[in-house]
XYZ file of C-alpha atoms in Angstrom:
372
model
C 11.749 1.903 -28.016
C 8.309 2.969 -28.028
C 6.547 0.049 -26.165
C 9.325 0.591 -23.401
C 7.828 3.783 -22.492
C 5.542 3.732 -20.280
C 3.212 6.222 -18.155
C 1.952 5.559 -13.635
C -1.522 6.705 -12.979
C -3.387 6.418 -9.233
C -6.244 7.005 -7.890
C -9.070 5.359 -5.181
C -10.861 3.705 -7.350
C -10.858 2.771 -11.418
C -12.478 5.559 -12.104
C -9.761 7.809 -10.346
C -7.348 7.365 -11.874
C -4.974 10.262 -12.581
C -1.176 10.691 -14.915
C 1.444 10.672 -11.755
C 4.489 9.958 -14.495
C 5.973 13.343 -13.388
C 6.490 11.941 -10.035
C 8.211 8.437 -11.080
C 11.811 8.469 -9.112
C 11.367 12.160 -8.462
C 11.047 11.201 -4.689
C 7.736 13.035 -4.164
C 4.352 11.195 -3.406
C 1.034 11.670 -4.648
C -2.258 11.941 -2.571
C -5.058 9.113 -1.965
C -8.163 10.567 -0.504
C -11.830 8.572 -0.107
C -14.143 7.591 2.512
C -11.737 4.726 2.717
C -8.982 4.819 2.722
C -6.230 8.732 2.606
C -2.225 8.440 2.280
C 0.739 9.109 0.290
C 1.800 7.055 -2.720
C 5.223 7.432 -3.846
C 6.218 4.778 -7.223
C 10.306 4.346 -8.132
C 11.220 1.862 -11.632
C 14.637 1.591 -11.924
C 15.526 2.337 -16.400
C 11.997 4.308 -15.528
C 11.466 5.071 -19.707
C 8.723 8.295 -19.702
C 6.589 9.381 -22.210
C 8.888 11.459 -23.807
C 11.610 8.487 -23.999
C 13.873 9.594 -20.889
C 15.255 7.150 -18.425
C 14.408 8.455 -15.652
C 17.502 7.767 -12.372
C 16.378 7.333 -8.386
C 18.300 7.770 -5.620
C 16.500 4.873 -3.946
C 18.478 1.822 -5.877
C 22.019 3.572 -4.961
C 20.919 2.354 -1.292
C 23.214 -0.432 0.541
C 20.128 -2.422 2.041
C 17.418 -1.394 -2.027
C 20.341 -3.154 -4.314
C 19.338 -6.070 -6.869
C 15.571 -3.461 -6.221
C 13.565 -2.855 -10.055
C 10.743 -1.174 -8.508
C 8.813 -0.331 -5.258
C 6.016 1.338 -4.426
C 5.667 3.212 -0.801
C 2.156 3.850 0.997
C 1.439 5.485 3.900
C -2.363 5.876 5.192
C -4.915 5.115 7.148
C -7.906 3.060 6.358
C -10.957 5.264 7.694
C -13.478 2.206 8.473
C -11.903 -0.084 11.542
C -11.101 -3.914 9.123
C -10.008 -6.941 9.734
C -6.243 -7.471 8.354
C -7.329 -10.404 7.181
C -10.350 -8.287 4.590
C -7.049 -6.094 3.360
C -5.643 -7.710 0.595
C -3.312 -6.126 -1.558
C -1.979 -7.205 -5.193
C -2.681 -7.945 -9.082
C -5.488 -7.324 -10.957
C -6.533 -7.697 -15.077
C -8.908 -6.833 -17.420
C -9.181 -9.878 -19.325
C -7.946 -12.559 -19.549
C -3.608 -13.213 -19.533
C -1.580 -15.179 -22.668
C 0.914 -17.458 -19.878
C 4.137 -18.320 -21.559
C 5.676 -21.861 -20.876
C 6.738 -22.343 -18.220
C 4.718 -20.075 -16.216
C 3.945 -23.452 -13.523
C 7.155 -22.550 -12.455
C 6.966 -18.760 -11.428
C 3.802 -19.564 -10.186
C 5.221 -22.337 -7.704
C 8.502 -19.286 -7.375
C 5.725 -16.544 -6.383
C 3.603 -18.731 -3.363
C 7.179 -20.186 -2.181
C 8.022 -16.492 -1.496
C 4.229 -15.291 -0.150
C 2.586 -18.954 1.143
C -0.224 -16.221 1.111
C -0.908 -15.667 -2.232
C -4.748 -16.700 -3.437
C -5.263 -16.075 -6.952
C -6.990 -17.015 -10.657
C -5.065 -16.495 -12.750
C -6.518 -18.496 -15.573
C -9.600 -16.769 -15.390
C -11.218 -16.584 -18.855
C -12.340 -12.505 -18.045
C -10.440 -10.945 -14.481
C -7.302 -12.574 -13.666
C -6.230 -11.438 -9.902
C -3.533 -12.580 -7.611
C -3.883 -10.916 -4.326
C -2.889 -11.622 -0.556
C -2.572 -10.092 3.002
C -1.165 -6.945 3.272
C -0.015 -7.677 6.614
C 1.346 -11.174 5.601
C 2.254 -10.236 1.920
C 4.719 -6.639 2.440
C 8.623 -6.271 2.360
C 8.043 -4.093 4.853
C 6.108 -2.604 6.760
C 6.124 -0.086 9.182
C 2.597 0.229 12.190
C 1.950 3.432 14.488
C -1.232 3.909 16.685
C -1.856 7.527 16.428
C -4.380 7.564 19.586
C -2.605 9.085 21.459
C -2.652 12.614 19.248
C -4.060 15.756 20.792
C -5.525 17.584 18.124
C -7.818 20.762 19.342
C -9.210 23.216 17.197
C -8.003 25.225 20.259
C -4.348 24.085 18.566
C -5.315 25.020 15.266
C -4.136 28.622 14.705
C -0.693 26.971 15.751
C -0.906 23.606 13.492
C 2.124 26.529 10.972
C 4.723 26.147 13.184
C 5.183 22.657 12.862
C 6.941 20.770 9.248
C 4.940 17.925 8.345
C 7.659 14.584 7.630
C 9.274 14.498 4.107
C 6.913 11.348 3.323
C 9.233 9.649 1.601
C 11.265 9.197 3.920
C 15.300 9.720 2.721
C 15.995 6.662 4.516
C 13.981 2.777 3.063
C 11.106 1.601 4.890
C 12.062 -0.465 7.394
C 9.693 -2.676 10.281
C 8.631 -1.405 13.156
C 5.377 -3.383 14.359
C 5.949 -2.407 18.601
C 2.474 -0.788 18.705
C 0.156 -3.024 16.575
C -0.452 -4.601 19.753
C -2.641 -1.871 19.826
C -4.774 -2.814 17.034
C -5.530 -6.156 18.170
C -9.194 -7.344 18.434
C -8.654 -8.275 22.191
C -7.137 -4.097 22.794
C -9.841 -2.892 20.988
C -12.208 -4.030 22.884
C -10.990 -3.875 26.493
C -12.919 -0.536 28.359
C -9.532 1.513 28.467
C -10.066 4.836 27.987
C -8.079 7.357 25.631
C -8.389 9.994 22.368
C -9.545 9.399 19.409
C -7.069 10.653 16.988
C -7.451 14.045 15.993
C -9.994 15.121 19.022
C -10.472 16.477 21.630
C -12.528 14.560 23.110
C -11.784 10.988 25.311
C -14.394 7.622 23.651
C -13.771 3.926 24.979
C -12.465 1.721 21.748
C -16.064 0.156 21.803
C -17.349 3.371 21.662
C -15.318 3.898 18.517
C -15.422 0.900 16.713
C -19.056 0.628 16.954
C -19.419 4.408 15.404
C -17.617 3.561 13.234
C -18.545 0.527 11.713
C -22.068 2.076 11.231
C -22.813 3.147 8.061
C -24.635 5.542 8.668
C -22.015 7.647 11.235
C -19.299 7.516 7.878
C -19.815 11.196 8.142
C -18.350 10.668 11.817
C -15.386 8.955 10.996
C -11.945 11.635 12.112
C -10.787 12.870 9.548
C -7.423 13.545 9.021
C -6.688 17.831 9.131
C -4.062 18.836 6.664
C -1.442 16.135 6.306
C -0.406 13.267 7.751
C 2.317 14.452 8.709
C 1.537 17.485 10.434
C -0.515 14.713 12.779
C 1.747 12.721 13.675
C 4.397 16.308 14.407
C 1.807 16.998 16.779
C 1.905 14.278 18.794
C 4.255 15.986 20.349
C 2.501 18.777 22.390
C 2.056 15.822 24.731
C 3.971 15.871 27.257
C 6.698 13.380 27.128
C 6.233 12.010 30.953
C 2.297 11.968 30.209
C 3.087 10.242 27.039
C 5.063 7.576 28.425
C 2.648 7.557 31.863
C -0.339 6.908 28.893
C 1.738 4.574 27.029
C 2.423 2.279 30.422
C -0.789 1.981 30.832
C -2.130 0.999 26.963
C 0.252 -1.520 27.458
C -1.285 -3.678 29.816
C -4.507 -4.314 27.011
C -2.703 -5.607 24.157
C -1.231 -7.937 23.518
C 2.471 -8.111 23.148
C 3.692 -9.289 19.588
C 7.354 -10.120 20.258
C 8.075 -9.571 15.766
C 11.238 -8.587 15.507
C 11.807 -8.822 11.827
C 10.258 -9.174 8.684
C 10.344 -12.996 8.504
C 8.575 -12.962 12.141
C 5.761 -10.681 10.956
C 4.614 -12.796 7.602
C 4.843 -16.278 9.431
C 3.340 -15.374 11.769
C 0.525 -13.129 9.785
C -0.155 -16.458 7.291
C -2.239 -17.789 9.936
C -5.419 -16.560 9.040
C -6.943 -16.505 12.432
C -3.829 -13.807 13.259
C -4.911 -11.512 10.515
C -8.126 -12.045 12.153
C -7.113 -10.427 16.010
C -5.838 -7.299 14.134
C -7.970 -4.400 13.286
C -6.767 -1.058 11.098
C -9.063 2.002 11.575
C -8.325 5.596 11.554
C -6.086 4.957 15.174
C -2.810 2.779 12.369
C -0.452 4.936 10.358
C 0.676 1.849 8.288
C 4.040 2.477 5.455
C 4.773 0.480 4.227
C 6.888 -0.308 0.791
C 6.186 -3.223 -2.063
C 9.948 -3.373 -3.442
C 11.073 -6.338 -5.070
C 13.967 -6.826 -8.296
C 12.040 -10.087 -10.544
C 10.244 -7.600 -12.437
C 12.750 -5.492 -15.482
C 10.923 -2.689 -16.822
C 14.172 -1.898 -19.223
C 15.057 -1.862 -21.921
C 11.943 -4.754 -22.240
C 9.175 -6.237 -19.849
C 10.446 -9.679 -18.107
C 10.586 -11.377 -15.303
C 13.424 -12.951 -13.665
C 13.673 -16.019 -11.135
C 16.198 -17.437 -9.217
C 18.241 -20.143 -11.804
C 18.760 -17.657 -14.999
C 14.887 -18.104 -15.699
C 13.561 -15.315 -17.477
C 10.714 -14.584 -19.290
C 9.689 -11.066 -22.226
C 7.177 -10.367 -21.100
C 6.510 -8.470 -23.958
C 5.170 -10.939 -25.503
C 2.794 -12.088 -23.518
C 1.891 -8.655 -21.751
C -0.737 -7.413 -25.151
C -0.896 -3.997 -23.523
C -2.404 -5.098 -20.261
C -1.609 -2.890 -17.137
C 0.403 -3.861 -14.740
C -2.019 -2.473 -11.980
C -0.921 -2.647 -8.337
C -4.193 -3.190 -6.346
C -4.834 -2.794 -2.225
C -8.143 -3.936 -1.856
C -11.078 -5.138 0.212
C -11.135 -8.947 0.097
C -14.192 -10.277 -2.073
C -16.753 -12.280 0.027
C -19.400 -14.233 -1.559
C -22.269 -12.623 -0.383
C -20.887 -9.138 -1.703
C -21.843 -9.963 -5.322
C -21.169 -8.591 -8.655
C -19.295 -5.351 -8.426
C -20.663 -2.861 -11.072
C -16.412 -2.425 -12.223
C -16.931 -6.125 -12.569
C -13.594 -6.303 -10.847
C -13.000 -8.991 -9.023
C -12.183 -7.763 -5.365
C -14.218 -6.052 -2.344
C -14.041 -2.750 -2.431
C -10.544 -0.623 -3.445
C -8.369 1.601 -1.295
C -6.096 2.448 -3.796
C -4.847 1.665 -7.409
C -1.012 1.675 -8.755
C -1.001 1.154 -12.510
C 1.759 0.936 -14.406
C 1.033 1.360 -18.624
C 2.952 1.542 -22.264
C 2.452 4.823 -23.057
C -0.027 5.994 -25.913
C 0.019 8.502 -28.736
C -1.747 10.489 -26.641
C 0.863 10.432 -23.745
C 3.930 11.554 -26.230
C 4.872 15.333 -26.482
C 3.867 16.040 -30.566
C 7.607 16.461 -30.937
C 8.428 13.793 -29.991
C 5.788 12.213 -31.843
C 6.767 13.751 -35.111
C 10.287 12.498 -34.457
C 9.113 9.511 -34.270
C 6.719 9.777 -37.645
C 9.567 11.175 -39.540
C 12.205 8.460 -38.891
C 9.551 5.909 -39.849
């Protein structure tokens, strides 16, 4: 069936989306880079049927800890401008009014149960949306503080000695926010001295934040040399003893967050106040896996809820892209965006769409016409 054939596009903004359909279920990532975000994204969709009609499988769905999952969006990267965790949002946006099925109210209650921090205007006549704070909605979330990484021009000629760790990883992304205490506002505002990532210069956190938050100093933001993996690997250049002492000294400047599980994190960061205590910046490497089993993409697009309730979304989809967006929270003072999207600045977009005629190889298209 033609309508079950899909394509996937990703990018840092609506006007820079590119097709990565050939990378879906391949275990390969696509780079995303802008002045706001730098990272990688990898997509898995169970039963994914590409524009040629091929159904592509993925090892990801055979893992014991991913049983029942039907789709996954894995992302690893850095927010290049310091931003409150309360303002980094993730969810769905749509281009026109949704034709919601009977029983949609039950589905919305289910979504609020899954994610109490969900905010939405799905009844909008123009641009429906549903967004949640990233830190509170992700089912799997890993944070790593990179401010101990020492990369200087002196070491440039040695970077080739290191092999970047693969992303997406061969094992499932889990939960680790043990270093998140170093991203708290109290830690960032301390007078302690540390190395900024990808720089050999020493700076205080306060001076680093003030420089990065100024739009006139945007060009001075530390940029990632090469891949994320190379930078992480270069952190091993520090002697183990010194790295241990450095972390021991740093610990007293940040409040310890004893959050061991996904439920702990989501419950704690359901509070706006707690989210506002965290600032994501270039020093914070964030790895997430947004994966669930309530959307089915094959043999048709369907929403499945507990209790056996199911909706055939193809009857109501009207060829809307299923668009996942990571963006900045839109505030009243932001005004209207030029693209009229109901968001603030956009960090990255994943758009799952029905394939159109231009996506289908000519041989397949001709065969389809012969069969009519």
